[in-house]
């Protein structure tokens, strides 16, 4: 969908400027991928229906919620930004972008944008 298209464009642009870029579909999410030293994360998040995660991001959201609940901070070496996608006309506009931003901060990440 739209998040995938934006991710591919951001990847192309990042590589053009010399960044090492890897796109990870949240359906294939593995927590250890986010816990690396000095990692910079950029999430493109879409919202489905009444503010729910898209089908491919349910596992990530479950992990983040559970890890926050346990008080763990596995992202202390990570910088992050969240690019929320949506339509302002929807009641739950950008709900997953806002939730993801909140979770990443609570998981110890440092917002860079």
PDB file of N, CA and C in Angstrom:
ATOM      1  N   UNK A   1       0.815  -1.189   0.000  1.00  0.00           N
ATOM      2  CA  UNK A   1       0.000   0.000   0.000  1.00  0.00           C
ATOM      3  C   UNK A   1       0.856   1.249   0.000  1.00  0.00           C
ATOM      4  N   UNK A   2       0.270   2.288   0.503  1.00  0.00           N
ATOM      5  CA  UNK A   2       0.921   3.598   0.520  1.00  0.00           C
ATOM      6  C   UNK A   2       2.184   3.597   1.381  1.00  0.00           C
ATOM      7  N   UNK A   3       2.119   2.954   2.548  1.00  0.00           N
ATOM      8  CA  UNK A   3       3.297   2.909   3.431  1.00  0.00           C
ATOM      9  C   UNK A   3       4.466   2.217   2.738  1.00  0.00           C
ATOM     10  N   UNK A   4       4.170   1.158   2.003  1.00  0.00           N
ATOM     11  CA  UNK A   4       5.217   0.447   1.277  1.00  0.00           C
ATOM     12  C   UNK A   4       5.833   1.334   0.201  1.00  0.00           C
ATOM     13  N   UNK A   5       5.008   2.068  -0.508  1.00  0.00           N
ATOM     14  CA  UNK A   5       5.508   2.973  -1.553  1.00  0.00           C
ATOM     15  C   UNK A   5       6.408   4.051  -0.955  1.00  0.00           C
ATOM     16  N   UNK A   6       5.967   4.654   0.148  1.00  0.00           N
ATOM     17  CA  UNK A   6       6.791   5.677   0.792  1.00  0.00           C
ATOM     18  C   UNK A   6       8.099   5.082   1.309  1.00  0.00           C
ATOM     19  N   UNK A   7       8.041   3.885   1.861  1.00  0.00           N
ATOM     20  CA  UNK A   7       9.254   3.236   2.361  1.00  0.00           C
ATOM     21  C   UNK A   7      10.267   3.026   1.247  1.00  0.00           C
ATOM     22  N   UNK A   8       9.784   2.580   0.107  1.00  0.00           N
ATOM     23  CA  UNK A   8      10.686   2.359  -1.026  1.00  0.00           C
ATOM     24  C   UNK A   8      11.304   3.665  -1.499  1.00  0.00           C
ATOM     25  N   UNK A   9      10.504   4.738  -1.533  1.00  0.00           N
ATOM     26  CA  UNK A   9      11.036   6.033  -1.954  1.00  0.00           C
ATOM     27  C   UNK A   9      12.063   6.561  -0.949  1.00  0.00           C
ATOM     28  N   UNK A  10      11.764   6.429   0.331  1.00  0.00           N
ATOM     29  CA  UNK A  10      12.706   6.860   1.362  1.00  0.00           C
ATOM     30  C   UNK A  10      13.996   6.048   1.308  1.00  0.00           C
ATOM     31  N   UNK A  11      13.879   4.767   1.010  1.00  0.00           N
ATOM     32  CA  UNK A  11      15.051   3.912   0.868  1.00  0.00           C
ATOM     33  C   UNK A  11      15.927   4.379  -0.291  1.00  0.00           C
ATOM     34  N   UNK A  12      15.298   4.640  -1.412  1.00  0.00           N
ATOM     35  CA  UNK A  12      16.032   5.121  -2.591  1.00  0.00           C
ATOM     36  C   UNK A  12      16.744   6.429  -2.282  1.00  0.00           C
ATOM     37  N   UNK A  13      16.024   7.360  -1.655  1.00  0.00           N
ATOM     38  CA  UNK A  13      16.615   8.659  -1.326  1.00  0.00           C
ATOM     39  C   UNK A  13      17.735   8.512  -0.298  1.00  0.00           C
ATOM     40  N   UNK A  14      17.518   7.660   0.708  1.00  0.00           N
ATOM     41  CA  UNK A  14      18.549   7.457   1.724  1.00  0.00           C
ATOM     42  C   UNK A  14      19.833   6.912   1.140  1.00  0.00           C
ATOM     43  N   UNK A  15      19.709   5.930   0.255  1.00  0.00           N
ATOM     44  CA  UNK A  15      20.887   5.347  -0.393  1.00  0.00           C
ATOM     45  C   UNK A  15      21.603   6.385  -1.250  1.00  0.00           C
ATOM     46  N   UNK A  16      20.825   7.231  -1.898  1.00  0.00           N
ATOM     47  CA  UNK A  16      21.400   8.289  -2.741  1.00  0.00           C
ATOM     48  C   UNK A  16      22.295   9.220  -1.915  1.00  0.00           C
ATOM     49  N   UNK A  17      21.944   9.401  -0.649  1.00  0.00           N
ATOM     50  CA  UNK A  17      22.716  10.277   0.231  1.00  0.00           C
ATOM     51  C   UNK A  17      23.716   9.519   1.112  1.00  0.00           C
ATOM     52  N   UNK A  18      23.969   8.262   0.778  1.00  0.00           N
ATOM     53  CA  UNK A  18      25.022   7.509   1.433  1.00  0.00           C
ATOM     54  C   UNK A  18      24.638   6.730   2.675  1.00  0.00           C
ATOM     55  N   UNK A  19      23.367   6.612   2.978  1.00  0.00           N
ATOM     56  CA  UNK A  19      22.933   5.846   4.147  1.00  0.00           C
ATOM     57  C   UNK A  19      22.800   4.369   3.798  1.00  0.00           C
ATOM     58  N   UNK A  20      23.093   3.536   4.772  1.00  0.00           N
ATOM     59  CA  UNK A  20      22.847   2.107   4.642  1.00  0.00           C
ATOM     60  C   UNK A  20      21.388   1.896   5.026  1.00  0.00           C
ATOM     61  N   UNK A  21      20.573   1.466   4.074  1.00  0.00           N
ATOM     62  CA  UNK A  21      19.132   1.389   4.276  1.00  0.00           C
ATOM     63  C   UNK A  21      18.643  -0.043   4.084  1.00  0.00           C
ATOM     64  N   UNK A  22      17.718  -0.421   4.944  1.00  0.00           N
ATOM     65  CA  UNK A  22      17.068  -1.718   4.810  1.00  0.00           C
ATOM     66  C   UNK A  22      15.598  -1.548   5.152  1.00  0.00           C
ATOM     67  N   UNK A  23      14.720  -1.996   4.279  1.00  0.00           N
ATOM     68  CA  UNK A  23      13.283  -1.937   4.528  1.00  0.00           C
ATOM     69  C   UNK A  23      12.862  -3.242   5.189  1.00  0.00           C
ATOM     70  N   UNK A  24      12.105  -3.116   6.281  1.00  0.00           N
ATOM     71  CA  UNK A  24      11.586  -4.297   6.967  1.00  0.00           C
ATOM     72  C   UNK A  24      10.070  -4.159   7.039  1.00  0.00           C
ATOM     73  N   UNK A  25       9.366  -5.083   6.428  1.00  0.00           N
ATOM     74  CA  UNK A  25       7.914  -5.131   6.554  1.00  0.00           C
ATOM     75  C   UNK A  25       7.612  -5.586   7.975  1.00  0.00           C
ATOM     76  N   UNK A  26       6.752  -4.880   8.677  1.00  0.00           N
ATOM     77  CA  UNK A  26       6.478  -5.244  10.067  1.00  0.00           C
ATOM     78  C   UNK A  26       5.867  -6.633  10.202  1.00  0.00           C
ATOM     79  N   UNK A  27       5.380  -7.188   9.121  1.00  0.00           N
ATOM     80  CA  UNK A  27       4.904  -8.569   9.138  1.00  0.00           C
ATOM     81  C   UNK A  27       6.068  -9.528   9.413  1.00  0.00           C
ATOM     82  N   UNK A  28       7.273  -9.130   9.016  1.00  0.00           N
ATOM     83  CA  UNK A  28       8.479  -9.935   9.200  1.00  0.00           C
ATOM     84  C   UNK A  28       9.320  -9.434  10.375  1.00  0.00           C
ATOM     85  N   UNK A  29       8.734  -8.626  11.228  1.00  0.00           N
ATOM     86  CA  UNK A  29       9.401  -7.982  12.348  1.00  0.00           C
ATOM     87  C   UNK A  29      10.016  -8.991  13.321  1.00  0.00           C
ATOM     88  N   UNK A  30      11.256  -8.749  13.696  1.00  0.00           N
ATOM     89  CA  UNK A  30      11.971  -9.499  14.727  1.00  0.00           C
ATOM     90  C   UNK A  30      12.548  -8.468  15.701  1.00  0.00           C
ATOM     91  N   UNK A  31      12.204  -8.536  16.986  1.00  0.00           N
ATOM     92  CA  UNK A  31      12.656  -7.524  17.943  1.00  0.00           C
ATOM     93  C   UNK A  31      14.155  -7.248  17.922  1.00  0.00           C
ATOM     94  N   UNK A  32      14.966  -8.280  17.750  1.00  0.00           N
ATOM     95  CA  UNK A  32      16.422  -8.075  17.768  1.00  0.00           C
ATOM     96  C   UNK A  32      16.892  -7.163  16.630  1.00  0.00           C
ATOM     97  N   UNK A  33      16.109  -7.031  15.573  1.00  0.00           N
ATOM     98  CA  UNK A  33      16.460  -6.125  14.478  1.00  0.00           C
ATOM     99  C   UNK A  33      16.483  -4.673  14.948  1.00  0.00           C
ATOM    100  N   UNK A  34      15.672  -4.348  15.955  1.00  0.00           N
ATOM    101  CA  UNK A  34      15.586  -2.977  16.450  1.00  0.00           C
ATOM    102  C   UNK A  34      16.565  -2.695  17.578  1.00  0.00           C
ATOM    103  N   UNK A  35      17.161  -3.731  18.123  1.00  0.00           N
ATOM    104  CA  UNK A  35      17.974  -3.594  19.326  1.00  0.00           C
ATOM    105  C   UNK A  35      19.471  -3.478  19.035  1.00  0.00           C
ATOM    106  N   UNK A  36      19.824  -3.229  17.798  1.00  0.00           N
ATOM    107  CA  UNK A  36      21.230  -3.133  17.424  1.00  0.00           C
ATOM    108  C   UNK A  36      21.828  -1.820  17.921  1.00  0.00           C
ATOM    109  N   UNK A  37      23.152  -1.789  18.020  1.00  0.00           N
ATOM    110  CA  UNK A  37      23.859  -0.578  18.414  1.00  0.00           C
ATOM    111  C   UNK A  37      23.679   0.519  17.368  1.00  0.00           C
ATOM    112  N   UNK A  38      23.446   1.711  17.831  1.00  0.00           N
ATOM    113  CA  UNK A  38      23.390   2.896  16.969  1.00  0.00           C
ATOM    114  C   UNK A  38      22.533   2.717  15.722  1.00  0.00           C
ATOM    115  N   UNK A  39      21.319   2.253  15.899  1.00  0.00           N
ATOM    116  CA  UNK A  39      20.414   2.074  14.772  1.00  0.00           C
ATOM    117  C   UNK A  39      19.500   3.296  14.660  1.00  0.00           C
ATOM    118  N   UNK A  40      19.192   3.668  13.434  1.00  0.00           N
ATOM    119  CA  UNK A  40      18.238   4.741  13.170  1.00  0.00           C
ATOM    120  C   UNK A  40      17.030   4.119  12.489  1.00  0.00           C
ATOM    121  N   UNK A  41      15.864   4.348  13.063  1.00  0.00           N
ATOM    122  CA  UNK A  41      14.631   3.723  12.596  1.00  0.00           C
ATOM    123  C   UNK A  41      13.676   4.776  12.051  1.00  0.00           C
ATOM    124  N   UNK A  42      13.091   4.489  10.920  1.00  0.00           N
ATOM    125  CA  UNK A  42      12.062   5.349  10.352  1.00  0.00           C
ATOM    126  C   UNK A  42      10.865   4.464  10.045  1.00  0.00           C
ATOM    127  N   UNK A  43       9.772   4.714  10.716  1.00  0.00           N
ATOM    128  CA  UNK A  43       8.563   3.922  10.543  1.00  0.00           C
ATOM    129  C   UNK A  43       7.569   4.683   9.673  1.00  0.00           C
ATOM    130  N   UNK A  44       7.010   4.018   8.667  1.00  0.00           N
ATOM    131  CA  UNK A  44       5.899   4.545   7.872  1.00  0.00           C
ATOM    132  C   UNK A  44       4.675   3.743   8.303  1.00  0.00           C
ATOM    133  N   UNK A  45       3.782   4.381   9.049  1.00  0.00           N
ATOM    134  CA  UNK A  45       2.672   3.662   9.682  1.00  0.00           C
ATOM    135  C   UNK A  45       1.322   4.120   9.141  1.00  0.00           C
ATOM    136  N   UNK A  46       0.536   3.154   8.728  1.00  0.00           N
ATOM    137  CA  UNK A  46      -0.832   3.413   8.286  1.00  0.00           C
ATOM    138  C   UNK A  46      -1.787   2.948   9.385  1.00  0.00           C
ATOM    139  N   UNK A  47      -2.985   3.526   9.388  1.00  0.00           N
ATOM    140  CA  UNK A  47      -4.023   3.169  10.346  1.00  0.00           C
ATOM    141  C   UNK A  47      -5.173   2.529   9.591  1.00  0.00           C
ATOM    142  N   UNK A  48      -5.751   1.518  10.190  1.00  0.00           N
ATOM    143  CA  UNK A  48      -6.858   0.803   9.565  1.00  0.00           C
ATOM    144  C   UNK A  48      -8.136   1.036  10.365  1.00  0.00           C
ATOM    145  N   UNK A  49      -9.251   1.200   9.682  1.00  0.00           N
ATOM    146  CA  UNK A  49     -10.572   1.246  10.309  1.00  0.00           C
ATOM    147  C   UNK A  49     -10.708   2.231  11.445  1.00  0.00           C
ATOM    148  N   UNK A  50     -11.001   1.708  12.617  1.00  0.00           N
ATOM    149  CA  UNK A  50     -11.260   2.523  13.807  1.00  0.00           C
ATOM    150  C   UNK A  50     -10.001   2.750  14.640  1.00  0.00           C
ATOM    151  N   UNK A  51      -8.886   3.001  13.980  1.00  0.00           N
ATOM    152  CA  UNK A  51      -7.641   3.262  14.688  1.00  0.00           C
ATOM    153  C   UNK A  51      -6.799   2.036  14.956  1.00  0.00           C
ATOM    154  N   UNK A  52      -7.101   0.916  14.284  1.00  0.00           N
ATOM    155  CA  UNK A  52      -6.361  -0.322  14.507  1.00  0.00           C
ATOM    156  C   UNK A  52      -5.110  -0.389  13.634  1.00  0.00           C
ATOM    157  N   UNK A  53      -4.191  -1.270  14.037  1.00  0.00           N
ATOM    158  CA  UNK A  53      -3.014  -1.497  13.192  1.00  0.00           C
ATOM    159  C   UNK A  53      -3.417  -2.228  11.910  1.00  0.00           C
ATOM    160  N   UNK A  54      -2.646  -2.055  10.877  1.00  0.00           N
ATOM    161  CA  UNK A  54      -2.860  -2.817   9.651  1.00  0.00           C
ATOM    162  C   UNK A  54      -2.512  -4.275   9.921  1.00  0.00           C
ATOM    163  N   UNK A  55      -2.983  -5.163   9.059  1.00  0.00           N
ATOM    164  CA  UNK A  55      -2.768  -6.602   9.269  1.00  0.00           C
ATOM    165  C   UNK A  55      -1.301  -6.947   9.501  1.00  0.00           C
ATOM    166  N   UNK A  56      -0.397  -6.309   8.742  1.00  0.00           N
ATOM    167  CA  UNK A  56       1.015  -6.674   8.844  1.00  0.00           C
ATOM    168  C   UNK A  56       1.716  -6.100  10.075  1.00  0.00           C
ATOM    169  N   UNK A  57       1.069  -5.191  10.806  1.00  0.00           N
ATOM    170  CA  UNK A  57       1.761  -4.592  11.956  1.00  0.00           C
ATOM    171  C   UNK A  57       1.246  -5.075  13.309  1.00  0.00           C
ATOM    172  N   UNK A  58       0.315  -6.014  13.337  1.00  0.00           N
ATOM    173  CA  UNK A  58      -0.220  -6.515  14.610  1.00  0.00           C
ATOM    174  C   UNK A  58       0.869  -7.089  15.520  1.00  0.00           C
ATOM    175  N   UNK A  59       1.786  -7.883  14.979  1.00  0.00           N
ATOM    176  CA  UNK A  59       2.843  -8.487  15.789  1.00  0.00           C
ATOM    177  C   UNK A  59       3.734  -7.442  16.431  1.00  0.00           C
ATOM    178  N   UNK A  60       4.104  -6.414  15.673  1.00  0.00           N
ATOM    179  CA  UNK A  60       4.928  -5.340  16.212  1.00  0.00           C
ATOM    180  C   UNK A  60       4.206  -4.621  17.351  1.00  0.00           C
ATOM    181  N   UNK A  61       2.937  -4.310  17.147  1.00  0.00           N
ATOM    182  CA  UNK A  61       2.168  -3.595  18.161  1.00  0.00           C
ATOM    183  C   UNK A  61       2.041  -4.438  19.436  1.00  0.00           C
ATOM    184  N   UNK A  62       1.788  -5.737  19.289  1.00  0.00           N
ATOM    185  CA  UNK A  62       1.715  -6.630  20.461  1.00  0.00           C
ATOM    186  C   UNK A  62       3.046  -6.641  21.222  1.00  0.00           C
ATOM    187  N   UNK A  63       4.156  -6.773  20.472  1.00  0.00           N
ATOM    188  CA  UNK A  63       5.479  -6.782  21.103  1.00  0.00           C
ATOM    189  C   UNK A  63       5.728  -5.467  21.843  1.00  0.00           C
ATOM    190  N   UNK A  64       5.458  -4.342  21.179  1.00  0.00           N
ATOM    191  CA  UNK A  64       5.716  -3.037  21.797  1.00  0.00           C
ATOM    192  C   UNK A  64       4.885  -2.858  23.063  1.00  0.00           C
ATOM    193  N   UNK A  65       3.608  -3.194  22.987  1.00  0.00           N
ATOM    194  CA  UNK A  65       2.718  -3.050  24.139  1.00  0.00           C
ATOM    195  C   UNK A  65       3.204  -3.905  25.309  1.00  0.00           C
ATOM    196  N   UNK A  66       3.551  -5.151  25.036  1.00  0.00           N
ATOM    197  CA  UNK A  66       4.003  -6.070  26.086  1.00  0.00           C
ATOM    198  C   UNK A  66       5.347  -5.622  26.669  1.00  0.00           C
ATOM    199  N   UNK A  67       6.259  -5.192  25.826  1.00  0.00           N
ATOM    200  CA  UNK A  67       7.585  -4.772  26.288  1.00  0.00           C
ATOM    201  C   UNK A  67       7.487  -3.512  27.134  1.00  0.00           C
ATOM    202  N   UNK A  68       6.635  -2.574  26.731  1.00  0.00           N
ATOM    203  CA  UNK A  68       6.410  -1.371  27.532  1.00  0.00           C
ATOM    204  C   UNK A  68       5.801  -1.756  28.881  1.00  0.00           C
ATOM    205  N   UNK A  69       4.830  -2.646  28.857  1.00  0.00           N
ATOM    206  CA  UNK A  69       4.153  -3.086  30.085  1.00  0.00           C
ATOM    207  C   UNK A  69       5.150  -3.714  31.060  1.00  0.00           C
ATOM    208  N   UNK A  70       6.154  -4.423  30.526  1.00  0.00           N
ATOM    209  CA  UNK A  70       7.176  -5.062  31.361  1.00  0.00           C
ATOM    210  C   UNK A  70       8.245  -4.071  31.823  1.00  0.00           C
ATOM    211  N   UNK A  71       8.192  -2.844  31.318  1.00  0.00           N
ATOM    212  CA  UNK A  71       9.139  -1.812  31.729  1.00  0.00           C
ATOM    213  C   UNK A  71      10.509  -1.917  31.080  1.00  0.00           C
ATOM    214  N   UNK A  72      10.612  -2.722  30.039  1.00  0.00           N
ATOM    215  CA  UNK A  72      11.896  -2.885  29.354  1.00  0.00           C
ATOM    216  C   UNK A  72      12.144  -1.719  28.398  1.00  0.00           C
ATOM    217  N   UNK A  73      13.410  -1.426  28.152  1.00  0.00           N
ATOM    218  CA  UNK A  73      13.804  -0.340  27.251  1.00  0.00           C
ATOM    219  C   UNK A  73      14.876  -0.834  26.278  1.00  0.00           C
ATOM    220  N   UNK A  74      14.486  -1.691  25.336  1.00  0.00           N
ATOM    221  CA  UNK A  74      15.472  -2.280  24.426  1.00  0.00           C
ATOM    222  C   UNK A  74      15.987  -1.337  23.339  1.00  0.00           C
ATOM    223  N   UNK A  75      15.422  -0.148  23.233  1.00  0.00           N
ATOM    224  CA  UNK A  75      15.819   0.748  22.140  1.00  0.00           C
ATOM    225  C   UNK A  75      16.666   1.928  22.609  1.00  0.00           C
ATOM    226  N   UNK A  76      17.381   1.762  23.700  1.00  0.00           N
ATOM    227  CA  UNK A  76      18.172   2.879  24.228  1.00  0.00           C
ATOM    228  C   UNK A  76      19.263   3.345  23.275  1.00  0.00           C
ATOM    229  N   UNK A  77      19.662   2.504  22.319  1.00  0.00           N
ATOM    230  CA  UNK A  77      20.683   2.898  21.335  1.00  0.00           C
ATOM    231  C   UNK A  77      20.067   3.338  20.009  1.00  0.00           C
ATOM    232  N   UNK A  78      18.756   3.466  19.975  1.00  0.00           N
ATOM    233  CA  UNK A  78      18.068   3.761  18.709  1.00  0.00           C
ATOM    234  C   UNK A  78      17.599   5.212  18.645  1.00  0.00           C
ATOM    235  N   UNK A  79      17.703   5.774  17.448  1.00  0.00           N
ATOM    236  CA  UNK A  79      17.068   7.049  17.125  1.00  0.00           C
ATOM    237  C   UNK A  79      15.902   6.700  16.213  1.00  0.00           C
ATOM    238  N   UNK A  80      14.797   7.438  16.324  1.00  0.00           N
ATOM    239  CA  UNK A  80      13.643   7.076  15.518  1.00  0.00           C
ATOM    240  C   UNK A  80      12.849   8.296  15.052  1.00  0.00           C
ATOM    241  N   UNK A  81      12.091   8.080  14.003  1.00  0.00           N
ATOM    242  CA  UNK A  81      11.076   9.020  13.528  1.00  0.00           C
ATOM    243  C   UNK A  81       9.921   8.175  12.999  1.00  0.00           C
ATOM    244  N   UNK A  82       8.731   8.719  13.080  1.00  0.00           N
ATOM    245  CA  UNK A  82       7.546   8.017  12.607  1.00  0.00           C
ATOM    246  C   UNK A  82       6.853   8.885  11.573  1.00  0.00           C
ATOM    247  N   UNK A  83       6.587   8.298  10.423  1.00  0.00           N
ATOM    248  CA  UNK A  83       5.867   8.946   9.336  1.00  0.00           C
ATOM    249  C   UNK A  83       4.477   8.324   9.312  1.00  0.00           C
ATOM    250  N   UNK A  84       3.497   9.044   9.857  1.00  0.00           N
ATOM    251  CA  UNK A  84       2.133   8.535   9.923  1.00  0.00           C
ATOM    252  C   UNK A  84       1.376   8.852   8.650  1.00  0.00           C
ATOM    253  N   UNK A  85       0.657   7.865   8.160  1.00  0.00           N
ATOM    254  CA  UNK A  85      -0.115   8.019   6.932  1.00  0.00           C
ATOM    255  C   UNK A  85      -1.604   7.992   7.253  1.00  0.00           C
ATOM    256  N   UNK A  86      -2.361   8.787   6.539  1.00  0.00           N
ATOM    257  CA  UNK A  86      -3.794   8.757   6.769  1.00  0.00           C
ATOM    258  C   UNK A  86      -4.507   9.936   6.141  1.00  0.00           C
ATOM    259  N   UNK A  87      -5.778   9.998   6.407  1.00  0.00           N
ATOM    260  CA  UNK A  87      -6.658  11.020   5.871  1.00  0.00           C
ATOM    261  C   UNK A  87      -7.255  11.780   7.050  1.00  0.00           C
ATOM    262  N   UNK A  88      -7.055  13.074   7.101  1.00  0.00           N
ATOM    263  CA  UNK A  88      -7.530  13.896   8.219  1.00  0.00           C
ATOM    264  C   UNK A  88      -9.048  13.840   8.415  1.00  0.00           C
ATOM    265  N   UNK A  89      -9.757  13.375   7.427  1.00  0.00           N
ATOM    266  CA  UNK A  89     -11.212  13.296   7.544  1.00  0.00           C
ATOM    267  C   UNK A  89     -11.658  12.134   8.427  1.00  0.00           C
ATOM    268  N   UNK A  90     -10.770  11.173   8.681  1.00  0.00           N
ATOM    269  CA  UNK A  90     -11.124  10.033   9.510  1.00  0.00           C
ATOM    270  C   UNK A  90     -11.063  10.405  10.991  1.00  0.00           C
ATOM    271  N   UNK A  91     -11.977   9.850  11.756  1.00  0.00           N
ATOM    272  CA  UNK A  91     -12.044  10.127  13.187  1.00  0.00           C
ATOM    273  C   UNK A  91     -10.749   9.737  13.891  1.00  0.00           C
ATOM    274  N   UNK A  92     -10.158   8.630  13.490  1.00  0.00           N
ATOM    275  CA  UNK A  92      -8.942   8.127  14.148  1.00  0.00           C
ATOM    276  C   UNK A  92      -7.711   8.402  13.283  1.00  0.00           C
ATOM    277  N   UNK A  93      -7.668   9.593  12.712  1.00  0.00           N
ATOM    278  CA  UNK A  93      -6.570   9.996  11.835  1.00  0.00           C
ATOM    279  C   UNK A  93      -5.220   9.747  12.504  1.00  0.00           C
ATOM    280  N   UNK A  94      -4.372   9.011  11.811  1.00  0.00           N
ATOM    281  CA  UNK A  94      -2.982   8.806  12.211  1.00  0.00           C
ATOM    282  C   UNK A  94      -2.824   8.139  13.586  1.00  0.00           C
ATOM    283  N   UNK A  95      -3.811   7.372  13.994  1.00  0.00           N
ATOM    284  CA  UNK A  95      -3.756   6.739  15.321  1.00  0.00           C
ATOM    285  C   UNK A  95      -2.535   5.842  15.473  1.00  0.00           C
ATOM    286  N   UNK A  96      -2.207   5.047  14.455  1.00  0.00           N
ATOM    287  CA  UNK A  96      -1.060   4.135  14.578  1.00  0.00           C
ATOM    288  C   UNK A  96       0.263   4.886  14.549  1.00  0.00           C
ATOM    289  N   UNK A  97       0.350   5.963  13.805  1.00  0.00           N
ATOM    290  CA  UNK A  97       1.564   6.769  13.824  1.00  0.00           C
ATOM    291  C   UNK A  97       1.815   7.337  15.209  1.00  0.00           C
ATOM    292  N   UNK A  98       0.764   7.854  15.832  1.00  0.00           N
ATOM    293  CA  UNK A  98       0.883   8.422  17.181  1.00  0.00           C
ATOM    294  C   UNK A  98       1.212   7.345  18.208  1.00  0.00           C
ATOM    295  N   UNK A  99       0.552   6.191  18.101  1.00  0.00           N
ATOM    296  CA  UNK A  99       0.804   5.091  19.034  1.00  0.00           C
ATOM    297  C   UNK A  99       2.233   4.567  18.892  1.00  0.00           C
ATOM    298  N   UNK A 100       2.682   4.396  17.658  1.00  0.00           N
ATOM    299  CA  UNK A 100       4.042   3.914  17.413  1.00  0.00           C
ATOM    300  C   UNK A 100       5.069   4.887  17.969  1.00  0.00           C
ATOM    301  N   UNK A 101       4.874   6.170  17.757  1.00  0.00           N
ATOM    302  CA  UNK A 101       5.776   7.191  18.288  1.00  0.00           C
ATOM    303  C   UNK A 101       5.846   7.096  19.814  1.00  0.00           C
ATOM    304  N   UNK A 102       4.701   6.950  20.450  1.00  0.00           N
ATOM    305  CA  UNK A 102       4.637   6.836  21.906  1.00  0.00           C
ATOM    306  C   UNK A 102       5.374   5.583  22.387  1.00  0.00           C
ATOM    307  N   UNK A 103       5.107   4.448  21.744  1.00  0.00           N
ATOM    308  CA  UNK A 103       5.764   3.198  22.137  1.00  0.00           C
ATOM    309  C   UNK A 103       7.282   3.282  21.969  1.00  0.00           C
ATOM    310  N   UNK A 104       7.743   3.803  20.845  1.00  0.00           N
ATOM    311  CA  UNK A 104       9.191   3.859  20.605  1.00  0.00           C
ATOM    312  C   UNK A 104       9.895   4.705  21.658  1.00  0.00           C
ATOM    313  N   UNK A 105       9.268   5.788  22.066  1.00  0.00           N
ATOM    314  CA  UNK A 105       9.854   6.615  23.119  1.00  0.00           C
ATOM    315  C   UNK A 105       9.872   5.854  24.448  1.00  0.00           C
ATOM    316  N   UNK A 106       8.778   5.192  24.786  1.00  0.00           N
ATOM    317  CA  UNK A 106       8.707   4.439  26.039  1.00  0.00           C
ATOM    318  C   UNK A 106       9.660   3.245  26.041  1.00  0.00           C
ATOM    319  N   UNK A 107      10.031   2.768  24.851  1.00  0.00           N
ATOM    320  CA  UNK A 107      10.969   1.652  24.737  1.00  0.00           C
ATOM    321  C   UNK A 107      12.429   2.111  24.795  1.00  0.00           C
ATOM    322  N   UNK A 108      12.627   3.417  25.023  1.00  0.00           N
ATOM    323  CA  UNK A 108      13.967   3.937  25.212  1.00  0.00           C
ATOM    324  C   UNK A 108      14.565   4.642  24.019  1.00  0.00           C
ATOM    325  N   UNK A 109      13.849   4.685  22.899  1.00  0.00           N
ATOM    326  CA  UNK A 109      14.357   5.341  21.701  1.00  0.00           C
ATOM    327  C   UNK A 109      14.392   6.854  21.847  1.00  0.00           C
ATOM    328  N   UNK A 110      15.217   7.492  21.028  1.00  0.00           N
ATOM    329  CA  UNK A 110      15.345   8.943  21.018  1.00  0.00           C
ATOM    330  C   UNK A 110      14.794   9.472  19.698  1.00  0.00           C
ATOM    331  N   UNK A 111      13.786  10.298  19.769  1.00  0.00           N
ATOM    332  CA  UNK A 111      13.154  10.876  18.580  1.00  0.00           C
ATOM    333  C   UNK A 111      14.143  11.857  17.913  1.00  0.00           C
ATOM    334  N   UNK A 112      14.377  11.676  16.618  1.00  0.00           N
ATOM    335  CA  UNK A 112      15.251  12.614  15.919  1.00  0.00           C
ATOM    336  C   UNK A 112      14.492  13.564  15.011  1.00  0.00           C
ATOM    337  N   UNK A 113      13.223  13.311  14.782  1.00  0.00           N
ATOM    338  CA  UNK A 113      12.404  14.227  13.976  1.00  0.00           C
ATOM    339  C   UNK A 113      10.970  14.050  14.347  1.00  0.00           C
TER     340      UNK A 113
END
